[in-house]
PDB file of C-alpha atoms in Angstrom:
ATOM      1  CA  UNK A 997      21.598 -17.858   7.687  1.00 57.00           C
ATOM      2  CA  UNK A 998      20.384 -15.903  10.605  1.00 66.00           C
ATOM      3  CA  UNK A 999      16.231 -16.338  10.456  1.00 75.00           C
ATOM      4  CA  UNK A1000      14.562 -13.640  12.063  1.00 91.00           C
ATOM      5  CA  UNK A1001      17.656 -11.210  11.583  1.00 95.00           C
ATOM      6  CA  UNK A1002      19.530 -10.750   8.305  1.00 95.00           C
ATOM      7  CA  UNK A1003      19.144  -8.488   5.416  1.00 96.00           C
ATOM      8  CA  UNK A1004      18.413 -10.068   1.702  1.00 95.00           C
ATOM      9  CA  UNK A1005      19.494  -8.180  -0.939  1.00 95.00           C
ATOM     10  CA  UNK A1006      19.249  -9.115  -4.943  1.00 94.00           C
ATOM     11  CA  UNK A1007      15.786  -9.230  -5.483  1.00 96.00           C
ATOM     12  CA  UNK A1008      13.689  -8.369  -8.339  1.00 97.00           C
ATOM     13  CA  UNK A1009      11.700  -4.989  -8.619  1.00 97.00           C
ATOM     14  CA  UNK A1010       9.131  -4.483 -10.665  1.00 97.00           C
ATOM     15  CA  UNK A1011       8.944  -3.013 -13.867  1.00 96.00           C
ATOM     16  CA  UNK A1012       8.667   0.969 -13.514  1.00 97.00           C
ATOM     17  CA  UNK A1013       6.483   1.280 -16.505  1.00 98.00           C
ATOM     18  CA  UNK A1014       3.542  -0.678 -14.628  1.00 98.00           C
ATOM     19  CA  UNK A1015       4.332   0.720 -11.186  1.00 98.00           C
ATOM     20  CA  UNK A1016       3.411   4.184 -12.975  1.00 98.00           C
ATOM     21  CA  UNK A1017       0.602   2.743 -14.721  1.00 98.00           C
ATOM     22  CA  UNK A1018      -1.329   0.979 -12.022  1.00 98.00           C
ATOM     23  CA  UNK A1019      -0.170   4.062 -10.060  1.00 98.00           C
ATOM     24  CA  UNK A1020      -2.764   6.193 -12.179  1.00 97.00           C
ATOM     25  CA  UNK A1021      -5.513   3.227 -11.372  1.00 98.00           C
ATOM     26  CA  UNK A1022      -7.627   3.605  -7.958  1.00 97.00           C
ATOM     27  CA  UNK A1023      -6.733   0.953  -5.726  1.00 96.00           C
ATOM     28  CA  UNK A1024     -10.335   0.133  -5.007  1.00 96.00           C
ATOM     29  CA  UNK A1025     -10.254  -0.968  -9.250  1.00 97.00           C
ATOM     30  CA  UNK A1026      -7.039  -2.794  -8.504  1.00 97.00           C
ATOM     31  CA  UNK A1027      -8.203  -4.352  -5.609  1.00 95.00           C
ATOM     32  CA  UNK A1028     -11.813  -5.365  -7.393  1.00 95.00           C
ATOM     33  CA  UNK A1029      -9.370  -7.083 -10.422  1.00 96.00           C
ATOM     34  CA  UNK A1030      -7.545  -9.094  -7.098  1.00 93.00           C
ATOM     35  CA  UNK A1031     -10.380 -10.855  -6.378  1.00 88.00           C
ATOM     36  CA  UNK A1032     -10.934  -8.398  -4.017  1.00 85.00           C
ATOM     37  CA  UNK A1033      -9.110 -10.673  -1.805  1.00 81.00           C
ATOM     38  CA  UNK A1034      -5.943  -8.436  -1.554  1.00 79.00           C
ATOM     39  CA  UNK A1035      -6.026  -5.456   0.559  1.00 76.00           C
ATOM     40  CA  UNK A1036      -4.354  -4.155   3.646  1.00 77.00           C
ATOM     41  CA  UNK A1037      -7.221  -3.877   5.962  1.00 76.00           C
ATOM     42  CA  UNK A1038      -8.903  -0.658   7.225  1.00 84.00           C
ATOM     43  CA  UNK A1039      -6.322  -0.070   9.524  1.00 89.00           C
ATOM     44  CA  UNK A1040      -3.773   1.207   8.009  1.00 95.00           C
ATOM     45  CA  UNK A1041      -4.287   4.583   6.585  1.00 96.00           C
ATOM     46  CA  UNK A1042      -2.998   7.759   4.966  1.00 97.00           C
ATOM     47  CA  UNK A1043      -1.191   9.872   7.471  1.00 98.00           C
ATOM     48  CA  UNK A1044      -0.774  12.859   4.590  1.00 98.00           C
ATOM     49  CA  UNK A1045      -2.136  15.170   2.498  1.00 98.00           C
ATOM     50  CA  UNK A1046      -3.978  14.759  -0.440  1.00 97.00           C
ATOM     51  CA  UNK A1047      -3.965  18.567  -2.573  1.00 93.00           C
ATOM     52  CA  UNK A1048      -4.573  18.938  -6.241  1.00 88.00           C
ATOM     53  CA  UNK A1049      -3.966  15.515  -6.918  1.00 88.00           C
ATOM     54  CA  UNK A1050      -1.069  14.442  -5.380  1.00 96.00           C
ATOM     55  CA  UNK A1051      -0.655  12.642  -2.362  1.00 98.00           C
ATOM     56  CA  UNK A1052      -0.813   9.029  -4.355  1.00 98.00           C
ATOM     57  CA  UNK A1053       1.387   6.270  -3.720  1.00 98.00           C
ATOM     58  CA  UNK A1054       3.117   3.902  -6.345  1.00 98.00           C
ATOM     59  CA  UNK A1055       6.149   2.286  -6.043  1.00 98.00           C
ATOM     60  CA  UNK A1056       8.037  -1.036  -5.434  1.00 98.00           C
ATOM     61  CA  UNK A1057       7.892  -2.813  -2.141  1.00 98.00           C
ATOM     62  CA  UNK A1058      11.247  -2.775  -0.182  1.00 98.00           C
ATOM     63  CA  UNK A1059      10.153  -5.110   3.143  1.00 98.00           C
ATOM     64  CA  UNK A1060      11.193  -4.682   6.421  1.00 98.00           C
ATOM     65  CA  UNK A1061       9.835  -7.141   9.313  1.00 98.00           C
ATOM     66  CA  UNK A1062      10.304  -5.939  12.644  1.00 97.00           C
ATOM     67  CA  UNK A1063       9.368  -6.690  16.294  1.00 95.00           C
ATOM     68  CA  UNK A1064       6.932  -4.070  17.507  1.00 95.00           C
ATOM     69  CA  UNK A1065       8.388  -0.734  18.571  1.00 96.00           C
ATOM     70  CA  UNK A1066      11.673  -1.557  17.341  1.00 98.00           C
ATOM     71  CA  UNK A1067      13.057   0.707  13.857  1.00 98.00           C
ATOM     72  CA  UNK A1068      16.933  -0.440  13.827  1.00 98.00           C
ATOM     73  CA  UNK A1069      15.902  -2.304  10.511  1.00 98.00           C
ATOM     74  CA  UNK A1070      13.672   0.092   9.003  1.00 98.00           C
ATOM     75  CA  UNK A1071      16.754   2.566   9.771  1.00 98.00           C
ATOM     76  CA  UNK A1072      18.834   0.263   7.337  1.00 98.00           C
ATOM     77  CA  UNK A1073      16.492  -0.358   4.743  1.00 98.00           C
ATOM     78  CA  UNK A1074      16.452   3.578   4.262  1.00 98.00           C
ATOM     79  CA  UNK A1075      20.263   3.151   3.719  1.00 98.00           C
ATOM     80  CA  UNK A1076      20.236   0.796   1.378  1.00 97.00           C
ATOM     81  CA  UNK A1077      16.536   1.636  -0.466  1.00 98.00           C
ATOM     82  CA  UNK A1078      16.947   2.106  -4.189  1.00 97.00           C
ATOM     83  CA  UNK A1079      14.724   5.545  -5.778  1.00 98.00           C
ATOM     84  CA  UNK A1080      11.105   4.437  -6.642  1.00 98.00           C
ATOM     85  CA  UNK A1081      11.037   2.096  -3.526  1.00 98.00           C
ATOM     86  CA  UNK A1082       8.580   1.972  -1.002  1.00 98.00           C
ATOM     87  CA  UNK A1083       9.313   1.109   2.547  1.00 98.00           C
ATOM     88  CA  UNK A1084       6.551  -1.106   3.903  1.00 98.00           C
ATOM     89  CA  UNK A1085       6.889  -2.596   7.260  1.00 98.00           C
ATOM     90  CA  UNK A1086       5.435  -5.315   9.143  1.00 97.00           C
ATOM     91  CA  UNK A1087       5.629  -5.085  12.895  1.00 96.00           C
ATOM     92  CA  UNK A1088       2.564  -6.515  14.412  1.00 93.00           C
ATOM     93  CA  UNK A1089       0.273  -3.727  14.201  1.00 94.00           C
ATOM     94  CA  UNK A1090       1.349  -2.191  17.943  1.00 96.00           C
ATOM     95  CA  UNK A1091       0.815   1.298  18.201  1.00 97.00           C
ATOM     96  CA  UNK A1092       2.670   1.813  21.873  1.00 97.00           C
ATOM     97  CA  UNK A1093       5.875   3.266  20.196  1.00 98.00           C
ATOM     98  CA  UNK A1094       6.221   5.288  16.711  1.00 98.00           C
ATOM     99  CA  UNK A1095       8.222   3.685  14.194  1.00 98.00           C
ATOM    100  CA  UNK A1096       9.241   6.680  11.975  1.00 98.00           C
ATOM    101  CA  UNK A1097       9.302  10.372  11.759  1.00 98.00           C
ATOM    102  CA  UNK A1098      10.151  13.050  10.510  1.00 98.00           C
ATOM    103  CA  UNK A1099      14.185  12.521  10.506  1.00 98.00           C
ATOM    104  CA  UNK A1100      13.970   9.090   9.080  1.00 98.00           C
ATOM    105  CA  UNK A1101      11.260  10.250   6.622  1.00 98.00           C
ATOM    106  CA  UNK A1102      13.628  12.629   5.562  1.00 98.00           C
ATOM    107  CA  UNK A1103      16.685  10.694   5.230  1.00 98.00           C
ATOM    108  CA  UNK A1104      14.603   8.437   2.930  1.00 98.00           C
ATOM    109  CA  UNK A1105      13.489  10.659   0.469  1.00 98.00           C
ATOM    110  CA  UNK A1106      16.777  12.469   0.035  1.00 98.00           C
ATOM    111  CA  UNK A1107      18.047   8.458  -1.414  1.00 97.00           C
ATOM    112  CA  UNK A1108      14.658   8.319  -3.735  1.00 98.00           C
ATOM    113  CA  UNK A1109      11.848   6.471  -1.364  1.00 98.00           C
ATOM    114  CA  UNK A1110       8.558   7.507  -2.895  1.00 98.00           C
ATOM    115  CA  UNK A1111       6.508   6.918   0.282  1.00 98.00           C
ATOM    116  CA  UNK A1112       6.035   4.784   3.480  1.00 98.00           C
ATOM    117  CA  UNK A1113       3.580   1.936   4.812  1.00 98.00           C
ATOM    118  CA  UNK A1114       3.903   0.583   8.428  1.00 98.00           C
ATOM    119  CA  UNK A1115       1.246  -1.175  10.348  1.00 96.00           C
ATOM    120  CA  UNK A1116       2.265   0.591  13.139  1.00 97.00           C
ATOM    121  CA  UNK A1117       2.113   3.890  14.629  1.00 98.00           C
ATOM    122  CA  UNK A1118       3.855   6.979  13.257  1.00 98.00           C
ATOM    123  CA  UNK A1119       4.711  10.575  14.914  1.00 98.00           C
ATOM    124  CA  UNK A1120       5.514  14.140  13.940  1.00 98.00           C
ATOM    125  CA  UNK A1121       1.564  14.539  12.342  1.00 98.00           C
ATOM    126  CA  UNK A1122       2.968  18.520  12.159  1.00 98.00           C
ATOM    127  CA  UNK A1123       5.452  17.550   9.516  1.00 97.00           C
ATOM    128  CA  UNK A1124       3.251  14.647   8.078  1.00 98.00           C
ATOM    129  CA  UNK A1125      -0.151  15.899   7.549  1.00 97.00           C
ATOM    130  CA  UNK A1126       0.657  19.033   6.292  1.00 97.00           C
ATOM    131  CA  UNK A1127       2.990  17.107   3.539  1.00 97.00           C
ATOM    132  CA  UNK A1128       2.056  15.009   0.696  1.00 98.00           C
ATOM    133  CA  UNK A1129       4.866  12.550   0.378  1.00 98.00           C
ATOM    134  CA  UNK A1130       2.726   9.613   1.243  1.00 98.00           C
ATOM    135  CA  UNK A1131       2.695   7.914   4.631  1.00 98.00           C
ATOM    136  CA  UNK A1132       0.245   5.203   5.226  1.00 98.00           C
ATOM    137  CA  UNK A1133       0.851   4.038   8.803  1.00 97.00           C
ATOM    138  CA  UNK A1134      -2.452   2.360  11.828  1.00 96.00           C
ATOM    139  CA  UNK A1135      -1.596   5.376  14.678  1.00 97.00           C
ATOM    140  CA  UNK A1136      -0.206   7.791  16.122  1.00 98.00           C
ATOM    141  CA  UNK A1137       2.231   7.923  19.335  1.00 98.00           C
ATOM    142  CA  UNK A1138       4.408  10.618  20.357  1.00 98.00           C
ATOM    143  CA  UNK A1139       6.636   7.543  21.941  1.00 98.00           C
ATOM    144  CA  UNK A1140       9.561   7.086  20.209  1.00 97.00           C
ATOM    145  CA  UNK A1141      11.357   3.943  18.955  1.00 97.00           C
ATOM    146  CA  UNK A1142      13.884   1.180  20.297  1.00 97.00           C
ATOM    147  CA  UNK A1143      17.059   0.386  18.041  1.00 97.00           C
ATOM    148  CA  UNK A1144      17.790  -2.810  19.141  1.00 95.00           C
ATOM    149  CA  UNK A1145      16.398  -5.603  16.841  1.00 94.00           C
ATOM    150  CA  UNK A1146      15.668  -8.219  15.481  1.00 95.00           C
ATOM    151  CA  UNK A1147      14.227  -7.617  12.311  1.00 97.00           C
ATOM    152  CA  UNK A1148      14.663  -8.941   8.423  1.00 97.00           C
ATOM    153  CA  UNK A1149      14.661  -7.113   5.139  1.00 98.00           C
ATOM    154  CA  UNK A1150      13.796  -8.131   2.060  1.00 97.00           C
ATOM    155  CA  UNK A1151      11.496 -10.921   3.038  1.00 97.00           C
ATOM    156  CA  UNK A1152       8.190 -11.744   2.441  1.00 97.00           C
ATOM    157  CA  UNK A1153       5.855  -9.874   4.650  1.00 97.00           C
ATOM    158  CA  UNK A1154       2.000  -9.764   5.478  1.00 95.00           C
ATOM    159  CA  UNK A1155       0.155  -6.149   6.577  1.00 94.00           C
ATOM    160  CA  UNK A1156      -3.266  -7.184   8.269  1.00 85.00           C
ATOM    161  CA  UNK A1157      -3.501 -10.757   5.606  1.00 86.00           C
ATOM    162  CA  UNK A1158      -2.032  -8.612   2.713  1.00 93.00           C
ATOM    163  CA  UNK A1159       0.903 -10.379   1.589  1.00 95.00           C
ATOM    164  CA  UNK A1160       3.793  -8.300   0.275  1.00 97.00           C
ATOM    165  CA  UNK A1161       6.839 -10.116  -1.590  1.00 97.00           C
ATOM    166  CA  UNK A1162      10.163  -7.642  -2.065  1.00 98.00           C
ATOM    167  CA  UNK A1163       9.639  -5.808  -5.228  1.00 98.00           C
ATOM    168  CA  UNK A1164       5.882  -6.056  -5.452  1.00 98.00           C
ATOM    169  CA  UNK A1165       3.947  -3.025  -6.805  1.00 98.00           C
ATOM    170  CA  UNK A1166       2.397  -0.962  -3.770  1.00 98.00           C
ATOM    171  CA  UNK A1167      -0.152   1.663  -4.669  1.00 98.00           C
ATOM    172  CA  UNK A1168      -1.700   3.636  -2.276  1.00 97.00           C
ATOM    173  CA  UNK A1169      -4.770   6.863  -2.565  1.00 97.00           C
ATOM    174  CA  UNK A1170      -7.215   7.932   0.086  1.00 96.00           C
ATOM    175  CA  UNK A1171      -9.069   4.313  -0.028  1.00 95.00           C
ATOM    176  CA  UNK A1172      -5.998   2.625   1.631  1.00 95.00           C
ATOM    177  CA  UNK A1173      -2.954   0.456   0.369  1.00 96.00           C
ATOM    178  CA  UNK A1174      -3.395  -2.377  -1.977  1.00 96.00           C
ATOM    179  CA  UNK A1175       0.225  -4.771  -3.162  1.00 97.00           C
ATOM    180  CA  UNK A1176       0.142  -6.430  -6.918  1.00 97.00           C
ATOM    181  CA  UNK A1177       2.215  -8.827  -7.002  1.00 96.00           C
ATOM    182  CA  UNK A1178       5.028  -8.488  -9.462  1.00 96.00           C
ATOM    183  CA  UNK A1179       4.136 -11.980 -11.524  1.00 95.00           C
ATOM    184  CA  UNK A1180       0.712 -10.857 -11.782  1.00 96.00           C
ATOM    185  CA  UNK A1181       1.358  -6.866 -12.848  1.00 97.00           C
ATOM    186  CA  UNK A1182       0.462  -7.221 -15.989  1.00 97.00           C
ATOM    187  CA  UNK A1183      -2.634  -9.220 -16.056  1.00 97.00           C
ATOM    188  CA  UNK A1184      -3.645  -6.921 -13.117  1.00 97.00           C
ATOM    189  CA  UNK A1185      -3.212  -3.677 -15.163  1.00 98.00           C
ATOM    190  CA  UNK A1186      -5.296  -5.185 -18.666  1.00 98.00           C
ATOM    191  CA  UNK A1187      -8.288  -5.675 -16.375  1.00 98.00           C
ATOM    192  CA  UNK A1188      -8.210  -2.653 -14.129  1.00 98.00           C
ATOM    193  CA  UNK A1189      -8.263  -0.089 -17.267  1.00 98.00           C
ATOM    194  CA  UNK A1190     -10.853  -2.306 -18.710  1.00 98.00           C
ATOM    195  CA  UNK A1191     -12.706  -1.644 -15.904  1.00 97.00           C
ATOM    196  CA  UNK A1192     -11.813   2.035 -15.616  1.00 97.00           C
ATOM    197  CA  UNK A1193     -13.127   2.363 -19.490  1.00 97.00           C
ATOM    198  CA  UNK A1194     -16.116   0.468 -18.497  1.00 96.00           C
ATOM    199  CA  UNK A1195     -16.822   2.906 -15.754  1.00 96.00           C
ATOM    200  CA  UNK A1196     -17.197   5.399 -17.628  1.00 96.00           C
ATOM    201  CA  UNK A1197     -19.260   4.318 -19.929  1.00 95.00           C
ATOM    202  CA  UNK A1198     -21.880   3.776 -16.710  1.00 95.00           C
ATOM    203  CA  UNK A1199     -21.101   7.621 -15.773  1.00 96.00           C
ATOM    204  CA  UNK A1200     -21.919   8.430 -19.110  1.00 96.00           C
ATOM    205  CA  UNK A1201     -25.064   6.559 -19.600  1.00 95.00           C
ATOM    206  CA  UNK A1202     -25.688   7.885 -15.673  1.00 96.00           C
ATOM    207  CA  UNK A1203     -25.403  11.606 -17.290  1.00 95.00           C
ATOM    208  CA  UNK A1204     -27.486  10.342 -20.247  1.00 95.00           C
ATOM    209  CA  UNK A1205     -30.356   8.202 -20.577  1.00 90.00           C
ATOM    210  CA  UNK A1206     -29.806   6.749 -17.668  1.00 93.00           C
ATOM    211  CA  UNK A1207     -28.074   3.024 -16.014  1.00 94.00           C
ATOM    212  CA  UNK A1208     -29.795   0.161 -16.936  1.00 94.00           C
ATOM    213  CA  UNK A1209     -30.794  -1.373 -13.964  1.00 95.00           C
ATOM    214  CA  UNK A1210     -32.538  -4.668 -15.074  1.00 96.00           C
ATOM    215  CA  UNK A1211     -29.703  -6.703 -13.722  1.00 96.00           C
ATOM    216  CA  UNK A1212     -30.853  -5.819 -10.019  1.00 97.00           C
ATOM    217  CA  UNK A1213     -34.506  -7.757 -10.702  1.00 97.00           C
ATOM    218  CA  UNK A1214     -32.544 -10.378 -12.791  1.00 97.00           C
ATOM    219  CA  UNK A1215     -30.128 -11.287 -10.105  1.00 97.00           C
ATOM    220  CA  UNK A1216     -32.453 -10.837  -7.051  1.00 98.00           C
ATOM    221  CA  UNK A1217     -34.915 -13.171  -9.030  1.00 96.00           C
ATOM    222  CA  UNK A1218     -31.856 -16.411  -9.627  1.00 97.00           C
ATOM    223  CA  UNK A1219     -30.851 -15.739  -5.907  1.00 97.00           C
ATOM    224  CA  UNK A1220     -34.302 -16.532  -5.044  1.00 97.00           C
ATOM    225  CA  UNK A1221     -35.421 -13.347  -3.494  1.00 97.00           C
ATOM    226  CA  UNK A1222     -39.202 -13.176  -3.238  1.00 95.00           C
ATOM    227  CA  UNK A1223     -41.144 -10.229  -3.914  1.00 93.00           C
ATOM    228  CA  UNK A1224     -39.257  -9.166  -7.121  1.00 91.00           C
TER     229      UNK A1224
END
């Protein structure tokens, strides 16, 4: 075995039936039913268009690790990507050289990627912002890549302390990207739409008689705020 450059295939995606139903969930919910312990930092951001309710990512996690300006491996994960995968890439956050573009971003959707993350920096905005196939990426750089290696797919993979296992559910809106992990999809689904039906009820109450805020006082008061 060849650490630091091989390609591991065989692994287990997610169910599609919870990638489209925590798809429909905000990730800020998600990531609130997480612990809110699981998020991908506020660097790395949508790069598209969000129009009339599209725009949102969800999909399962097809890993790439790379050195920093290098995209020979992210090149051969969009060969062998399976439809409903996402392409998420770990390469150290550097933002000197753009990782993908329009031409791979193309050649990925045409085998069934549903979107891109990278911790690094991306080019052709043009083609990118004005799309919304969703690309979450930390910059921009007109630089292009190097094809050289060494890189891994399929490999467990962290994005600014977010830590992404091959065939994890990614879901990704204007808040940023958060990764369920696949053993936990489930669970994490049953609280997040309890939480999205208690929501409401607060937005309802808001548009009614009102929130009740006695909970402020009550836990200002056991934190031993004075004054309250």
């Amino acid at each position: 075995m060849a650490l630091g450059f091989r390609v591991v295939t065989g692994f287990t995606r997610s169910d599609k039936a919870l990638v489209d139903a925590l798809g429909a969930i905000p990730t800020a919910i998600i990531s609130d039913n997480l612990g809110r312990m699981v998020a991908a930092g506020p660097t790395v951001r949508p790069m598209h268009s969000f129009q009339g309710g599209t725009g949102r990512l969800a999909g399962t996690a097809l890993t790439v690790k790379t050195r920093p300006g290098d995209n020979l491996m992210i090149h051969k994960a969009a060969d062998m990507a399976e439809p409903g995968d996402v392409i998420v890439v770990e390469a150290g956050g550097d933002l000197t050289n753009a990782l993908i573009g329009e031409l791979i971003v193309s050649h990925a959707r045409s085998r069934g990627v549903v979107g891109f993350v990278v911790d690094g920096a991306v080019r052709d905005m043009d083609v990118i912002a004005a799309d919304t196939f969703p690309i979450f990426g930390a910059g921009v750089s007109h630089r292009g890549p190097y094809k050289d290696g060494p890189g891994e797919i399929g490999v467990p993979i962290a994005l600014d302390g977010m830590v992404i296992e091959p065939g994890d559910i990614i879901v990704g809106d204007q808040d940023g990207v958060v990764s369920i992990p696949r053993t936990a999809a489930k669970e994490t689904l049953a609280l997040s739409e309890a939480q999205v039906e208690k929501e409401a009820k607060i937005q309802a109450a808001i548009a009614g008689d009102g929130w009740d805020r006695a909970w402020v006082d009550e836990l200002l008061r056991t934190r031993g705020c004075e004054g309250v």
